[in-house]
PDB file of C-alpha atoms in Angstrom:
ATOM      1  CA  MET A1163      56.437 112.043  64.108  1.00 87.00           C
ATOM      2  CA  LEU A1164      57.668 110.890  60.930  1.00 95.00           C
ATOM      3  CA  ASP A1165      58.866 107.252  60.389  1.00 96.00           C
ATOM      4  CA  TYR A1166      60.538 107.744  57.173  1.00 97.00           C
ATOM      5  CA  PHE A1167      61.618 110.316  54.509  1.00 98.00           C
ATOM      6  CA  SER A1168      63.111 109.809  51.138  1.00 97.00           C
ATOM      7  CA  ILE A1169      64.290 111.791  47.990  1.00 97.00           C
ATOM      8  CA  PHE A1170      64.405 109.668  44.901  1.00 96.00           C
ATOM      9  CA  THR A1171      64.451 110.178  41.123  1.00 94.00           C
ATOM     10  CA  PHE A1172      61.659 109.292  38.700  1.00 90.00           C
ATOM     11  CA  GLY A1173      64.108 106.515  37.605  1.00 89.00           C
ATOM     12  CA  GLY A1174      63.885 105.016  41.070  1.00 88.00           C
ATOM     13  CA  SER A1175      67.307 105.928  42.424  1.00 93.00           C
ATOM     14  CA  VAL A1176      67.283 106.975  46.109  1.00 95.00           C
ATOM     15  CA  LEU A1177      69.397 110.023  46.586  1.00 96.00           C
ATOM     16  CA  TRP A1178      68.794 110.549  50.266  1.00 97.00           C
ATOM     17  CA  GLU A1179      66.716 108.838  52.780  1.00 96.00           C
ATOM     18  CA  TYR A1180      66.205 108.980  56.659  1.00 96.00           C
ATOM     19  CA  GLU A1181      64.421 106.315  58.775  1.00 96.00           C
ATOM     20  CA  TRP A1182      63.223 107.025  62.280  1.00 95.00           C
ATOM     21  CA  ASN A1183      61.461 103.733  62.704  1.00 94.00           C
ATOM     22  CA  LYS A1184      61.645 100.516  60.555  1.00 95.00           C
ATOM     23  CA  LEU A1185      58.659 100.333  58.058  1.00 95.00           C
ATOM     24  CA  SER A1186      56.467  97.244  57.819  1.00 94.00           C
ATOM     25  CA  GLY A1187      56.052  96.088  54.236  1.00 95.00           C
ATOM     26  CA  SER A1188      57.198  98.399  51.237  1.00 95.00           C
ATOM     27  CA  PRO A1189      55.029 101.530  51.481  1.00 96.00           C
ATOM     28  CA  VAL A1190      57.133 103.561  49.226  1.00 95.00           C
ATOM     29  CA  ASN A1191      57.179 100.912  46.575  1.00 93.00           C
ATOM     30  CA  ALA A1192      53.453 100.596  46.851  1.00 93.00           C
ATOM     31  CA  LEU A1193      53.010 104.472  46.342  1.00 93.00           C
ATOM     32  CA  ILE A1194      55.479 104.148  43.268  1.00 90.00           C
ATOM     33  CA  GLU A1195      53.524 101.160  41.687  1.00 88.00           C
ATOM     34  CA  GLN A1196      49.904 102.610  42.495  1.00 86.00           C
ATOM     35  CA  CYS A1197      50.205 106.124  42.287  1.00 84.00           C
ATOM     36  CA  LEU A1198      53.312 107.422  40.580  1.00 83.00           C
ATOM     37  CA  ILE A1199      53.736 104.886  37.786  1.00 77.00           C
ATOM     38  CA  GLU A1200      49.836 104.436  36.938  1.00 66.00           C
ATOM     39  CA  GLU A1201      49.382 108.215  37.797  1.00 65.00           C
ATOM     40  CA  ARG A1202      46.192 107.226  40.129  1.00 57.00           C
ATOM     41  CA  ALA A1203      46.653 109.913  42.600  1.00 54.00           C
ATOM     42  CA  ALA A1204      43.619 112.259  42.569  1.00 49.00           C
ATOM     43  CA  LYS A1205      44.338 115.581  40.842  1.00 55.00           C
ATOM     44  CA  GLY A1206      46.096 117.803  43.563  1.00 60.00           C
ATOM     45  CA  LYS A1207      45.819 115.146  46.269  1.00 72.00           C
ATOM     46  CA  ARG A1208      49.121 113.736  47.012  1.00 86.00           C
ATOM     47  CA  GLN A1209      48.375 111.450  49.928  1.00 90.00           C
ATOM     48  CA  PHE A1210      48.548 107.699  49.778  1.00 91.00           C
ATOM     49  CA  SER A1211      47.482 105.013  52.515  1.00 93.00           C
ATOM     50  CA  TYR A1212      49.204 101.788  52.979  1.00 94.00           C
ATOM     51  CA  THR A1213      48.750  98.930  55.439  1.00 94.00           C
ATOM     52  CA  ALA A1214      51.169  96.023  56.311  1.00 93.00           C
ATOM     53  CA  ASP A1215      51.288  93.672  59.259  1.00 92.00           C
ATOM     54  CA  SER A1216      48.310  95.682  60.949  1.00 93.00           C
ATOM     55  CA  VAL A1217      50.396  98.816  60.677  1.00 95.00           C
ATOM     56  CA  ALA A1218      48.657 101.768  58.670  1.00 96.00           C
ATOM     57  CA  TYR A1219      50.865 104.411  57.146  1.00 97.00           C
ATOM     58  CA  THR A1220      50.026 107.761  55.346  1.00 96.00           C
ATOM     59  CA  LEU A1221      52.439 108.670  52.604  1.00 96.00           C
ATOM     60  CA  LYS A1222      52.518 112.457  51.390  1.00 96.00           C
ATOM     61  CA  TRP A1223      54.723 113.618  48.633  1.00 95.00           C
ATOM     62  CA  GLU A1224      55.937 116.440  46.525  1.00 94.00           C
ATOM     63  CA  GLN A1225      57.389 116.212  43.063  1.00 92.00           C
ATOM     64  CA  ASN A1226      59.819 118.454  41.069  1.00 93.00           C
ATOM     65  CA  ASN A1227      59.038 117.449  37.521  1.00 90.00           C
ATOM     66  CA  LYS A1228      61.755 119.545  36.034  1.00 94.00           C
ATOM     67  CA  LEU A1229      64.436 117.870  37.838  1.00 94.00           C
ATOM     68  CA  GLY A1230      62.639 114.613  38.048  1.00 93.00           C
ATOM     69  CA  LEU A1231      62.558 114.303  41.754  1.00 95.00           C
ATOM     70  CA  VAL A1232      60.041 112.799  44.208  1.00 95.00           C
ATOM     71  CA  PHE A1233      60.098 113.837  48.101  1.00 97.00           C
ATOM     72  CA  VAL A1234      58.055 111.329  50.264  1.00 97.00           C
ATOM     73  CA  ALA A1235      57.202 111.589  53.826  1.00 97.00           C
ATOM     74  CA  VAL A1236      55.802 108.438  55.601  1.00 97.00           C
ATOM     75  CA  TYR A1237      53.970 108.412  59.011  1.00 97.00           C
ATOM     76  CA  ARG A1238      51.718 106.170  60.879  1.00 96.00           C
ATOM     77  CA  ALA A1239      48.232 106.890  59.873  1.00 94.00           C
ATOM     78  CA  VAL A1240      47.039 107.044  63.552  1.00 92.00           C
ATOM     79  CA  LEU A1241      49.187 110.133  64.158  1.00 91.00           C
ATOM     80  CA  SER A1242      48.624 113.788  63.194  1.00 89.00           C
ATOM     81  CA  VAL A1243      51.805 115.429  61.594  1.00 92.00           C
ATOM     82  CA  PRO A1244      50.262 118.697  60.764  1.00 93.00           C
ATOM     83  CA  TYR A1245      53.467 120.176  59.561  1.00 95.00           C
ATOM     84  CA  VAL A1246      54.301 117.529  56.888  1.00 96.00           C
ATOM     85  CA  ASP A1247      53.095 119.342  53.939  1.00 95.00           C
ATOM     86  CA  GLN A1248      55.179 122.490  54.952  1.00 96.00           C
ATOM     87  CA  LEU A1249      58.117 120.167  55.472  1.00 97.00           C
ATOM     88  CA  LEU A1250      57.838 118.512  52.070  1.00 97.00           C
ATOM     89  CA  LYS A1251      57.679 121.810  50.419  1.00 97.00           C
ATOM     90  CA  ARG A1252      60.742 123.265  52.318  1.00 97.00           C
ATOM     91  CA  VAL A1253      62.734 120.066  51.746  1.00 98.00           C
ATOM     92  CA  LYS A1254      61.914 120.285  48.022  1.00 97.00           C
ATOM     93  CA  ASN A1255      62.982 123.974  47.898  1.00 96.00           C
ATOM     94  CA  THR A1256      66.104 123.212  49.927  1.00 96.00           C
ATOM     95  CA  PHE A1257      67.327 120.141  47.950  1.00 97.00           C
ATOM     96  CA  GLU A1258      66.836 121.912  44.581  1.00 94.00           C
ATOM     97  CA  TYR A1259      69.848 123.969  45.398  1.00 93.00           C
ATOM     98  CA  VAL A1260      72.133 121.176  46.141  1.00 94.00           C
ATOM     99  CA  PHE A1261      70.923 118.888  43.412  1.00 95.00           C
ATOM    100  CA  ASP A1262      73.465 117.826  41.033  1.00 93.00           C
ATOM    101  CA  ASP A1263      72.440 115.703  38.090  1.00 87.00           C
ATOM    102  CA  GLY A1264      75.699 113.536  38.287  1.00 88.00           C
ATOM    103  CA  ALA A1265      75.503 112.955  41.983  1.00 92.00           C
ATOM    104  CA  GLU A1266      74.111 109.626  43.351  1.00 91.00           C
ATOM    105  CA  GLU A1267      74.211 110.267  47.043  1.00 91.00           C
ATOM    106  CA  TYR A1268      73.786 113.218  49.241  1.00 95.00           C
ATOM    107  CA  PRO A1269      75.168 112.402  52.815  1.00 91.00           C
ATOM    108  CA  GLU A1270      75.720 116.009  53.636  1.00 92.00           C
ATOM    109  CA  PHE A1271      71.992 116.848  53.200  1.00 96.00           C
ATOM    110  CA  ALA A1272      71.057 115.201  56.538  1.00 95.00           C
ATOM    111  CA  GLU A1273      72.222 118.364  58.425  1.00 96.00           C
ATOM    112  CA  LYS A1274      70.069 120.566  56.111  1.00 96.00           C
ATOM    113  CA  PHE A1275      67.200 118.361  56.463  1.00 97.00           C
ATOM    114  CA  GLN A1276      67.472 118.196  60.356  1.00 96.00           C
ATOM    115  CA  GLU A1277      67.345 122.052  60.170  1.00 97.00           C
ATOM    116  CA  VAL A1278      64.335 122.212  58.149  1.00 97.00           C
ATOM    117  CA  LEU A1279      62.519 119.604  60.094  1.00 97.00           C
ATOM    118  CA  ALA A1280      63.440 121.383  63.474  1.00 96.00           C
ATOM    119  CA  ARG A1281      62.184 124.592  62.059  1.00 96.00           C
ATOM    120  CA  CYS A1282      58.773 123.069  61.028  1.00 96.00           C
ATOM    121  CA  GLU A1283      58.370 121.486  64.489  1.00 94.00           C
ATOM    122  CA  ALA A1284      59.215 124.598  66.305  1.00 94.00           C
ATOM    123  CA  GLU A1285      56.826 126.730  64.046  1.00 93.00           C
ATOM    124  CA  GLN A1286      54.106 124.090  64.924  1.00 91.00           C
ATOM    125  CA  ALA A1287      54.698 124.168  68.528  1.00 90.00           C
ATOM    126  CA  GLN A1288      54.373 127.982  68.522  1.00 89.00           C
ATOM    127  CA  MET A1289      51.115 127.556  66.831  1.00 85.00           C
ATOM    128  CA  GLY A1290      49.647 125.218  69.477  1.00 75.00           C
ATOM    129  CA  GLY A1291      51.243 121.948  68.943  1.00 57.00           C
ATOM    130  CA  GLY A1292      48.896 119.351  67.447  1.00 52.00           C
ATOM    131  CA  ALA A1293      46.427 121.703  66.005  1.00 41.00           C
ATOM    132  CA  ARG A1294      45.663 120.284  62.397  1.00 41.00           C
ATOM    133  CA  GLY A1295      46.619 122.321  59.451  1.00 39.00           C
ATOM    134  CA  GLY A1296      47.986 125.147  61.217  1.00 36.00           C
ATOM    135  CA  VAL A1297      51.225 125.632  59.161  1.00 34.00           C
ATOM    136  CA  SER A1298      50.947 128.395  56.520  1.00 38.00           C
ATOM    137  CA  ASP A1299      51.929 127.632  52.907  1.00 40.00           C
ATOM    138  CA  ASP A1300      54.073 130.869  52.550  1.00 42.00           C
ATOM    139  CA  GLU A1301      56.607 128.945  50.509  1.00 42.00           C
ATOM    140  CA  ASP A1302      54.352 126.903  48.157  1.00 44.00           C
ATOM    141  CA  ASP A1303      55.660 126.856  44.776  1.00 46.00           C
ATOM    142  CA  GLU A1304      54.209 124.306  42.234  1.00 46.00           C
ATOM    143  CA  ASP A1305      56.140 122.978  39.246  1.00 49.00           C
TER     144      ASP A1305
END
């Protein structure tokens, strides 16, 4: 289960976010400072670990360099969220169609996000629930 999902610009403006559980510390800020700004992420590996107040998180992200957007999913490190990579790719693809460079917020995106999330969860359930890495990358498109 996810704790938090965010879409923000390279400039730091949060365009859309959803929080299931209050986060301890500032995992997204740490990701920005330690990986995105300093470009420390290993080539092709878009995963970051963060711990605060004895809570460990895993952060995964996708970027759209053409539009200057970052999509981040945050979940507790003790959990397996096998569909998170597919969710990030699908949300990225979906958001690209509604993105308007002049808009600052996207409250209407919540419904689209929930649809994409439900689809990913349903596909994972059909594939055997908690099996790791069982989601195909049929919608993979790198920028």
